[in-house]
Amino acid sequence: MFEYCMPGKIFFGTDCIKQHGAQLKKLGKKACLVTGKNSAKQNGSLQDMQSALQENGVDYVVFDQVSSNPSVELVREAAGLVRAARADMVVGIGGGSPLDAAKAIAILAANEISDADLFSGVYQKPVLPVVAVPTTAGTGSEVTQYSILTNKSAESKTSIASEAIFPRLAFVDARYTAKLPLSVTIHTAIDALSHAVEGYLAVKASPVSSLFAARSIQILGECLPRLRQEINPALREKLLYASLLAGIVIAHTGTTAVHSLGYSLTYFKNIDHGRANGLLLYEFLRFIAGQQPAKVEEVVGLLGCKDLAEVGCLLDSLLGERDRLAAGEIECFAGKALTTKNIQNTLIQPTQRELENILRNSLPTI
Ligand code: NAP
Ligand code: ZN
């Protein structure tokens, strides 16, 4: 038995905002555009959205203060702006950070609630409709019901999961990713790979989610070895497509131990989200291969590698010198990961000791 549901409309391809901008007026009369500080202004995505809104008679305000790994405080501030402006829809434009912020803002603009209620995923008043325009190729947030926020009280990143924040519209145009810096390109592509691989190896995997995951892994297997060479527009589009597929995967399967451990690397060590996953992925696959070798061999084959060691070499070539951990951090991060739901979603559920081993073997100690 399985379930499959993708409630939003996806428009993929060059100029999709321009061509399908009329969809926006079905969602509201005034939008709040949520972006990071710079990139949306530079890559044309903000301008395209502003033009589409103007053409379709939708008014807007802009909140352009989202930083990476947005915090609960930041989304509360923006929700105040949305209420004051009487906006009735929220458009996230950017990497995963502005997209996730937009989703949380859409909840908080309609519901003045505590942090605990925000993370509960259940809201009394209807959440404002969300539109997503990804400008990185990695998180798949344009097609997920998740918003991941920096949560100081939990000293971690905490997920909101609610169908109410599934973007109603996703405009996915690879032109916006044309000038992504190499490090962001690599880290976000590895995030997409991590989503597809974790989804393929998740307890909640289904025949349909695995179709999407397998295709995403295959495409990334073709793209990843080329990232340190010249990246052309066709390659950018393939990365964005693979990331979209991987987003559809985790919308159904959730993530697993890699993301659970990765959140501490981001929260405490300031390591980019995708990089954090990439640092852990090879050791995670080795761990799963201990009990499910055939499943891991499938992943290796889909990537076009001859064995798991070759996957390790590919990741090493992309990640460069590895970040370091202090001895005490290993125990602490493993303990934090063990309390998350994603651990139960891992095909072979790791113990504290096994999580510590994954960390120890992935990041050299100081
Ligand atoms: P990000 O934090 O959104 O952005 C990273 C950097 O890339 C920022 O400096 C940003 O600049 C820049 N940037 C974005 N688009 C650009 C472009 N087209 N050209 C040049 N620079 C660009 O990074 P991300 O990896 O995409 O997102 C990470 C976040 O997503 C994390 O918080 C993670 O937890 C979350 N996530 C969510 C899901 C989900 O399902 N909801 C899944 C995975 C990860 P500006 O600040 O100027 O825009
Ligand atoms: Zn991720």
CSV table of C-alpha atoms and ligand atoms in Angstrom, one decimal:
chain,number,residue,atom,x,y,z
A,1,MET,CA,0.0,0.0,0.0
A,2,PHE,CA,1.2,3.5,-0.7
A,3,GLU,CA,0.0,7.1,-0.9
A,4,TYR,CA,1.0,9.7,-3.5
A,5,CYS,CA,0.0,13.3,-3.4
A,6,MET,CA,1.5,16.5,-4.9
A,7,PRO,CA,-1.0,19.2,-4.3
A,8,GLY,CA,0.9,22.1,-6.0
A,9,LYS,CA,1.2,23.1,-9.7
A,10,ILE,CA,4.8,23.0,-11.1
A,11,PHE,CA,5.9,25.1,-14.0
A,12,PHE,CA,9.3,24.1,-15.2
A,13,GLY,CA,11.3,25.8,-17.9
A,14,THR,CA,12.7,29.0,-19.3
A,15,ASP,CA,10.4,32.0,-18.7
A,16,CYS,CA,7.8,30.0,-16.8
A,17,ILE,CA,6.9,33.0,-14.6
A,18,LYS,CA,6.2,35.2,-17.6
A,19,GLN,CA,4.2,32.5,-19.4
A,20,HIS,CA,2.1,31.4,-16.4
A,21,GLY,CA,2.0,34.6,-14.3
A,22,ALA,CA,-1.8,34.7,-14.6
A,23,GLN,CA,-1.9,31.8,-12.1
A,24,LEU,CA,-0.9,34.2,-9.4
A,25,LYS,CA,-4.0,36.3,-9.4
A,26,LYS,CA,-6.0,33.2,-8.4
A,27,LEU,CA,-4.3,33.1,-5.1
A,28,GLY,CA,-4.7,36.6,-3.8
A,29,LYS,CA,-4.7,40.4,-4.2
A,30,LYS,CA,-1.5,41.4,-2.4
A,31,ALA,CA,1.7,39.3,-2.1
A,32,CYS,CA,4.6,39.5,0.2
A,33,LEU,CA,7.8,38.6,-1.7
A,34,VAL,CA,10.3,36.9,0.6
A,35,THR,CA,14.0,36.9,-0.5
A,36,GLY,CA,17.5,36.8,0.7
A,37,LYS,CA,19.5,40.1,0.8
A,38,ASN,CA,21.1,40.0,-2.7
A,39,SER,CA,20.8,37.1,-5.1
A,40,ALA,CA,17.1,37.5,-6.1
A,41,LYS,CA,17.8,41.0,-7.2
A,42,GLN,CA,20.8,40.0,-9.2
A,43,ASN,CA,19.6,36.8,-11.0
A,44,GLY,CA,16.3,38.3,-12.4
A,45,SER,CA,13.9,36.2,-10.4
A,46,LEU,CA,12.6,39.0,-8.3
A,47,GLN,CA,12.2,41.3,-11.3
A,48,ASP,CA,10.3,38.6,-13.3
A,49,MET,CA,8.0,38.0,-10.3
A,50,GLN,CA,7.3,41.7,-9.8
A,51,SER,CA,6.5,42.1,-13.5
A,52,ALA,CA,4.1,39.1,-13.5
A,53,LEU,CA,2.3,40.5,-10.4
A,54,GLN,CA,2.0,44.0,-11.9
A,55,GLU,CA,0.7,42.5,-15.2
A,56,ASN,CA,-1.9,40.6,-13.3
A,57,GLY,CA,-3.0,43.3,-11.0
A,58,VAL,CA,-1.6,41.8,-7.8
A,59,ASP,CA,-0.1,44.4,-5.4
A,60,TYR,CA,3.1,43.4,-3.4
A,61,VAL,CA,5.5,44.3,-0.6
A,62,VAL,CA,9.1,42.9,-0.4
A,63,PHE,CA,10.8,41.4,2.7
A,64,ASP,CA,14.4,40.9,1.6
A,65,GLN,CA,16.2,40.2,4.9
A,66,VAL,CA,16.3,36.3,4.9
A,67,SER,CA,19.7,35.0,5.8
A,68,SER,CA,20.8,31.3,5.5
A,69,ASN,CA,19.2,29.0,8.0
A,70,PRO,CA,16.4,31.4,8.9
A,71,SER,CA,15.4,31.7,12.5
A,72,VAL,CA,12.1,31.7,14.3
A,73,GLU,CA,12.7,35.3,15.3
A,74,LEU,CA,13.2,36.4,11.6
A,75,VAL,CA,10.0,34.8,10.4
A,76,ARG,CA,8.1,36.3,13.2
A,77,GLU,CA,9.4,39.8,12.2
A,78,ALA,CA,8.4,39.2,8.6
A,79,ALA,CA,4.9,37.9,9.6
A,80,GLY,CA,4.3,41.2,11.3
A,81,LEU,CA,5.1,43.0,8.1
A,82,VAL,CA,2.7,40.7,6.2
A,83,ARG,CA,-0.1,41.5,8.7
A,84,ALA,CA,0.6,45.2,8.6
A,85,ALA,CA,0.6,45.2,4.8
A,86,ARG,CA,-2.6,43.1,4.7
A,87,ALA,CA,-0.9,40.8,2.2
A,88,ASP,CA,-2.9,37.6,1.5
A,89,MET,CA,-0.2,35.4,-0.2
A,90,VAL,CA,3.5,34.8,0.3
A,91,VAL,CA,6.0,34.3,-2.5
A,92,GLY,CA,9.4,32.8,-1.6
A,93,ILE,CA,12.2,33.5,-4.1
A,94,GLY,CA,15.7,32.2,-3.5
A,95,GLY,CA,17.4,29.2,-2.1
A,96,GLY,CA,15.9,26.9,0.5
A,97,SER,CA,16.3,29.6,3.2
A,98,PRO,CA,13.8,32.2,1.6
A,99,LEU,CA,11.5,29.4,0.5
A,100,ASP,CA,11.3,27.9,4.0
A,101,ALA,CA,11.0,31.3,5.6
A,102,ALA,CA,8.1,32.1,3.2
A,103,LYS,CA,6.2,29.0,4.4
A,104,ALA,CA,6.7,29.8,8.1
A,105,ILE,CA,5.7,33.4,7.5
A,106,ALA,CA,2.5,32.2,5.7
A,107,ILE,CA,1.6,30.3,8.9
A,108,LEU,CA,2.5,33.1,11.3
A,109,ALA,CA,0.8,35.8,9.4
A,110,ALA,CA,-2.5,34.1,9.9
A,111,ASN,CA,-1.9,32.5,13.3
A,112,GLU,CA,-0.3,34.4,16.2
A,113,ILE,CA,1.0,31.4,18.0
A,114,SER,CA,3.8,30.1,20.3
A,115,ASP,CA,6.9,28.4,19.0
A,116,ALA,CA,5.6,25.0,20.1
A,117,ASP,CA,2.3,25.6,18.2
A,118,LEU,CA,4.3,26.8,15.1
A,119,PHE,CA,6.2,23.5,15.0
A,120,SER,CA,3.1,21.4,15.7
A,121,GLY,CA,2.0,21.5,12.0
A,122,VAL,CA,-1.6,22.1,13.0
A,123,TYR,CA,-3.1,25.6,12.7
A,124,GLN,CA,-6.5,27.0,13.5
A,125,LYS,CA,-6.7,29.7,10.9
A,126,PRO,CA,-6.1,29.0,7.2
A,127,VAL,CA,-2.4,29.5,6.3
A,128,LEU,CA,-1.8,32.0,3.5
A,129,PRO,CA,-1.1,30.4,0.1
A,130,VAL,CA,2.6,30.0,-0.7
A,131,VAL,CA,4.3,30.3,-4.1
A,132,ALA,CA,7.9,29.2,-4.5
A,133,VAL,CA,10.7,30.2,-7.0
A,134,PRO,CA,13.8,28.2,-6.3
A,135,THR,CA,17.1,29.8,-7.3
A,136,THR,CA,19.4,27.1,-6.0
A,137,ALA,CA,19.2,23.5,-7.3
A,138,GLY,CA,19.2,21.4,-4.1
A,139,THR,CA,16.6,21.7,-1.4
A,140,GLY,CA,13.5,20.9,-3.4
A,141,SER,CA,11.6,23.1,-1.0
A,142,GLU,CA,9.4,24.3,-3.9
A,143,VAL,CA,7.6,20.9,-3.7
A,144,THR,CA,7.7,20.0,-0.1
A,145,GLN,CA,5.5,20.6,3.0
A,146,TYR,CA,8.5,21.3,5.1
A,147,SER,CA,10.0,24.5,6.6
A,148,ILE,CA,13.2,24.1,8.5
A,149,LEU,CA,14.0,26.8,10.9
A,150,THR,CA,16.9,27.6,13.3
A,151,ASN,CA,15.4,26.9,16.7
A,152,LYS,CA,17.6,28.4,19.4
A,153,SER,CA,15.6,26.9,22.2
A,154,ALA,CA,16.2,23.3,20.9
A,155,GLU,CA,19.8,24.3,19.8
A,156,SER,CA,19.1,22.8,16.4
A,157,LYS,CA,17.2,23.1,13.2
A,158,THR,CA,13.6,22.1,13.6
A,159,SER,CA,11.2,21.1,10.8
A,160,ILE,CA,7.6,22.2,10.4
A,161,ALA,CA,5.7,19.6,8.4
A,162,SER,CA,2.3,20.6,7.3
A,163,GLU,CA,0.3,20.1,4.1
A,164,ALA,CA,-0.9,23.7,4.6
A,165,ILE,CA,2.5,25.0,3.5
A,166,PHE,CA,2.9,23.0,0.3
A,167,PRO,CA,3.6,25.7,-2.3
A,168,ARG,CA,0.4,26.1,-4.5
A,169,LEU,CA,2.6,27.1,-7.4
A,170,ALA,CA,6.3,26.4,-8.1
A,171,PHE,CA,8.0,28.3,-10.9
A,172,VAL,CA,11.2,26.5,-11.7
A,173,ASP,CA,13.5,28.2,-14.2
A,174,ALA,CA,17.2,27.3,-14.3
A,175,ARG,CA,18.2,30.7,-15.7
A,176,TYR,CA,18.1,32.0,-12.2
A,177,THR,CA,20.8,29.5,-11.1
A,178,ALA,CA,23.2,30.5,-13.9
A,179,LYS,CA,25.6,32.5,-11.7
A,180,LEU,CA,25.5,30.3,-8.6
A,181,PRO,CA,28.9,30.3,-7.0
A,182,LEU,CA,30.7,26.9,-7.4
A,183,SER,CA,30.6,26.1,-3.7
A,184,VAL,CA,26.8,26.7,-3.5
A,185,THR,CA,26.3,24.7,-6.7
A,186,ILE,CA,28.2,21.7,-5.3
A,187,HIS,CA,26.7,21.8,-1.8
A,188,THR,CA,23.1,22.2,-3.1
A,189,ALA,CA,23.6,19.4,-5.7
A,190,ILE,CA,24.8,17.2,-2.9
A,191,ASP,CA,21.8,18.1,-0.8
A,192,ALA,CA,19.6,16.9,-3.7
A,193,LEU,CA,21.6,13.7,-3.9
A,194,SER,CA,21.2,13.2,-0.2
A,195,HIS,CA,17.4,13.6,-0.5
A,196,ALA,CA,17.2,11.1,-3.3
A,197,VAL,CA,19.4,8.6,-1.7
A,198,GLU,CA,17.9,8.9,1.8
A,199,GLY,CA,14.4,8.7,0.3
A,200,TYR,CA,15.5,5.6,-1.6
A,201,LEU,CA,16.7,4.0,1.6
A,202,ALA,CA,13.9,5.3,3.9
A,203,VAL,CA,11.4,3.2,5.8
A,204,LYS,CA,8.7,5.3,4.2
A,205,ALA,CA,9.9,4.7,0.6
A,206,SER,CA,7.2,3.6,-1.8
A,207,PRO,CA,7.3,2.2,-5.4
A,208,VAL,CA,6.4,5.7,-6.7
A,209,SER,CA,8.8,7.7,-4.5
A,210,SER,CA,11.6,5.3,-5.5
A,211,LEU,CA,10.9,5.9,-9.2
A,212,PHE,CA,11.5,9.6,-8.6
A,213,ALA,CA,14.5,8.8,-6.4
A,214,ALA,CA,16.1,6.5,-8.9
A,215,ARG,CA,15.8,9.0,-11.8
A,216,SER,CA,17.1,11.8,-9.6
A,217,ILE,CA,20.2,9.7,-8.5
A,218,GLN,CA,20.9,8.7,-12.2
A,219,ILE,CA,20.8,12.4,-13.4
A,220,LEU,CA,23.0,13.5,-10.5
A,221,GLY,CA,25.4,10.6,-11.3
A,222,GLU,CA,25.8,12.2,-14.7
A,223,CYS,CA,26.1,15.8,-13.5
A,224,LEU,CA,28.2,15.6,-10.3
A,225,PRO,CA,31.5,14.5,-12.0
A,226,ARG,CA,31.1,17.6,-14.3
A,227,LEU,CA,30.6,20.2,-11.6
A,228,ARG,CA,34.3,21.1,-11.3
A,229,GLN,CA,34.5,21.5,-15.1
A,230,GLU,CA,32.5,24.1,-17.1
A,231,ILE,CA,28.9,24.3,-16.0
A,232,ASN,CA,26.6,25.2,-19.0
A,233,PRO,CA,22.9,26.1,-19.0
A,234,ALA,CA,21.9,22.5,-20.0
A,235,LEU,CA,23.7,21.1,-16.9
A,236,ARG,CA,22.1,23.8,-14.7
A,237,GLU,CA,18.7,22.7,-15.9
A,238,LYS,CA,19.5,19.0,-15.3
A,239,LEU,CA,20.6,19.8,-11.7
A,240,LEU,CA,17.4,21.8,-11.1
A,241,TYR,CA,15.3,18.9,-12.5
A,242,ALA,CA,17.1,16.3,-10.3
A,243,SER,CA,16.6,18.6,-7.3
A,244,LEU,CA,12.9,18.9,-8.1
A,245,LEU,CA,12.5,15.1,-8.4
A,246,ALA,CA,14.4,14.7,-5.1
A,247,GLY,CA,12.1,17.2,-3.4
A,248,ILE,CA,9.1,15.1,-4.5
A,249,VAL,CA,10.8,12.1,-3.0
A,250,ILE,CA,11.3,13.6,0.5
A,251,ALA,CA,7.8,15.1,0.4
A,252,HIS,CA,6.7,11.4,0.5
A,253,THR,CA,9.5,9.7,2.4
A,254,GLY,CA,11.0,12.4,4.7
A,255,THR,CA,14.8,12.3,5.3
A,256,THR,CA,16.8,10.0,7.5
A,257,ALA,CA,19.9,9.8,9.7
A,258,VAL,CA,22.1,11.9,7.4
A,259,HIS,CA,19.8,15.0,7.8
A,260,SER,CA,19.4,14.3,11.6
A,261,LEU,CA,23.2,14.4,12.1
A,262,GLY,CA,23.7,17.2,9.5
A,263,TYR,CA,21.5,19.6,11.4
A,264,SER,CA,24.0,19.7,14.3
A,265,LEU,CA,26.9,20.3,11.8
A,266,THR,CA,25.0,23.3,10.5
A,267,TYR,CA,23.8,24.6,13.9
A,268,PHE,CA,27.0,24.3,15.8
A,269,LYS,CA,29.7,24.4,13.1
A,270,ASN,CA,28.1,26.7,10.6
A,271,ILE,CA,28.6,24.1,7.8
A,272,ASP,CA,26.3,24.6,4.8
A,273,HIS,CA,23.3,22.3,4.9
A,274,GLY,CA,24.1,20.4,1.7
A,275,ARG,CA,27.8,20.1,2.6
A,276,ALA,CA,26.9,18.7,6.0
A,277,ASN,CA,24.9,16.0,4.3
A,278,GLY,CA,27.6,15.3,1.8
A,279,LEU,CA,30.3,14.9,4.5
A,280,LEU,CA,28.2,12.1,6.1
A,281,LEU,CA,26.7,10.4,3.1
A,282,TYR,CA,29.5,7.9,2.3
A,283,GLU,CA,29.7,6.6,5.9
A,284,PHE,CA,25.9,6.4,6.0
A,285,LEU,CA,25.9,4.3,2.9
A,286,ARG,CA,28.7,2.1,4.4
A,287,PHE,CA,26.6,1.7,7.5
A,288,ILE,CA,23.4,0.7,5.6
A,289,ALA,CA,25.5,-1.7,3.3
A,290,GLY,CA,26.4,-3.6,6.5
A,291,GLN,CA,22.9,-5.1,6.6
A,292,GLN,CA,21.4,-4.2,3.2
A,293,PRO,CA,24.2,-4.5,0.7
A,294,ALA,CA,21.9,-5.1,-2.3
A,295,LYS,CA,20.0,-1.9,-1.7
A,296,VAL,CA,23.2,0.2,-1.5
A,297,GLU,CA,24.5,-1.5,-4.6
A,298,GLU,CA,21.4,-0.3,-6.4
A,299,VAL,CA,22.2,3.3,-5.4
A,300,VAL,CA,25.9,2.8,-6.5
A,301,GLY,CA,24.7,1.5,-9.9
A,302,LEU,CA,22.2,4.3,-10.4
A,303,LEU,CA,25.0,6.8,-9.8
A,304,GLY,CA,27.0,5.0,-12.5
A,305,CYS,CA,29.8,4.0,-10.1
A,306,LYS,CA,31.5,0.6,-10.0
A,307,ASP,CA,31.5,0.3,-6.3
A,308,LEU,CA,30.9,2.2,-3.0
A,309,ALA,CA,34.5,3.3,-2.9
A,310,GLU,CA,34.1,5.2,-6.2
A,311,VAL,CA,31.1,7.0,-4.7
A,312,GLY,CA,33.3,8.0,-1.8
A,313,CYS,CA,36.0,9.3,-4.2
A,314,LEU,CA,33.3,11.3,-6.1
A,315,LEU,CA,32.1,13.0,-2.9
A,316,ASP,CA,35.7,13.6,-1.8
A,317,SER,CA,36.5,15.3,-5.1
A,318,LEU,CA,33.5,17.6,-4.6
A,319,LEU,CA,33.9,18.3,-0.9
A,320,GLY,CA,37.6,19.1,-0.7
A,321,GLU,CA,39.2,19.2,2.7
A,322,ARG,CA,36.9,18.0,5.4
A,323,ASP,CA,35.7,20.1,8.3
A,324,ARG,CA,36.9,18.9,11.8
A,325,LEU,CA,35.1,17.9,15.0
A,326,ALA,CA,36.2,18.1,18.6
A,327,ALA,CA,35.8,14.7,20.5
A,328,GLY,CA,33.0,15.9,22.8
A,329,GLU,CA,31.0,17.1,19.7
A,330,ILE,CA,30.7,13.6,18.4
A,331,GLU,CA,28.8,12.3,21.4
A,332,CYS,CA,26.7,15.4,21.7
A,333,PHE,CA,25.6,15.5,18.0
A,334,ALA,CA,24.9,11.7,17.9
A,335,GLY,CA,22.8,12.1,21.0
A,336,LYS,CA,20.8,15.0,19.5
A,337,ALA,CA,20.2,13.1,16.2
A,338,LEU,CA,19.0,10.0,18.1
A,339,THR,CA,16.0,12.0,19.5
A,340,THR,CA,14.8,13.0,16.0
A,341,LYS,CA,12.0,11.3,14.0
A,342,ASN,CA,14.2,10.9,11.0
A,343,ILE,CA,16.2,8.2,12.8
A,344,GLN,CA,13.2,5.9,13.0
A,345,ASN,CA,12.7,6.5,9.2
A,346,THR,CA,16.2,5.0,8.5
A,347,LEU,CA,16.2,1.6,6.9
A,348,ILE,CA,18.6,0.3,9.5
A,349,GLN,CA,18.1,2.2,12.7
A,350,PRO,CA,21.4,3.3,14.1
A,351,THR,CA,22.3,3.3,17.8
A,352,GLN,CA,24.1,6.1,19.6
A,353,ARG,CA,27.4,4.3,19.1
A,354,GLU,CA,26.7,3.7,15.4
A,355,LEU,CA,25.9,7.4,14.9
A,356,GLU,CA,29.1,8.3,16.7
A,357,ASN,CA,31.0,6.1,14.3
A,358,ILE,CA,29.4,7.7,11.2
A,359,LEU,CA,30.5,11.1,12.6
A,360,ARG,CA,33.9,10.0,13.6
A,361,ASN,CA,34.7,8.3,10.3
A,362,SER,CA,33.2,11.3,8.3
A,363,LEU,CA,34.9,14.2,9.9
A,364,PRO,CA,38.5,14.1,11.3
A,365,THR,CA,38.8,15.0,15.0
A,366,ILE,CA,40.8,18.1,16.1
B,1,NAP,P1,20.4,29.3,1.0
B,1,NAP,O1,20.7,29.5,2.4
B,1,NAP,O2,19.0,29.5,0.6
B,1,NAP,O3,21.3,30.2,0.1
B,1,NAP,C1,22.7,30.1,0.2
B,1,NAP,C2,23.4,31.2,-0.5
B,1,NAP,O4,23.2,31.2,-1.9
B,1,NAP,C3,23.0,32.6,0.0
B,1,NAP,O5,24.1,33.4,0.2
B,1,NAP,C4,22.2,33.1,-1.2
B,1,NAP,O6,22.2,34.6,-1.4
B,1,NAP,C5,22.9,32.5,-2.4
B,1,NAP,N1,22.1,32.3,-3.6
B,1,NAP,C6,20.8,31.8,-3.7
B,1,NAP,N2,20.4,31.7,-5.0
B,1,NAP,C7,21.4,32.3,-5.7
B,1,NAP,C8,21.6,32.5,-7.1
B,1,NAP,N3,20.7,32.1,-8.0
B,1,NAP,N4,22.8,33.0,-7.5
B,1,NAP,C9,23.7,33.4,-6.6
B,1,NAP,N5,23.6,33.2,-5.3
B,1,NAP,C10,22.5,32.6,-4.8
B,1,NAP,O7,20.9,27.8,0.5
B,1,NAP,P2,20.1,26.5,0.2
B,1,NAP,O8,21.2,25.4,0.3
B,1,NAP,O9,19.4,26.6,-1.1
B,1,NAP,O10,19.1,26.3,1.3
B,1,NAP,C11,19.4,25.8,2.6
B,1,NAP,C12,18.2,25.8,3.5
B,1,NAP,O11,17.2,25.0,3.0
B,1,NAP,C13,18.5,25.3,4.9
B,1,NAP,O12,17.9,26.1,5.9
B,1,NAP,C14,17.9,23.9,4.9
B,1,NAP,O13,17.6,23.4,6.1
B,1,NAP,C15,16.7,24.1,4.0
B,1,NAP,N6,16.2,22.9,3.3
B,1,NAP,C16,14.8,22.8,3.2
B,1,NAP,C17,14.2,21.7,2.7
B,1,NAP,C18,12.7,21.6,2.6
B,1,NAP,O14,12.2,20.6,2.1
B,1,NAP,N7,12.0,22.6,3.0
B,1,NAP,C19,15.0,20.7,2.2
B,1,NAP,C20,16.4,20.8,2.3
B,1,NAP,C21,17.0,21.9,2.9
B,1,NAP,P3,21.0,35.5,-0.9
B,1,NAP,O15,20.9,35.4,0.6
B,1,NAP,O16,21.5,36.9,-1.3
B,1,NAP,O17,19.8,35.1,-1.6
B,2,ZN,ZN,18.4,18.7,2.7
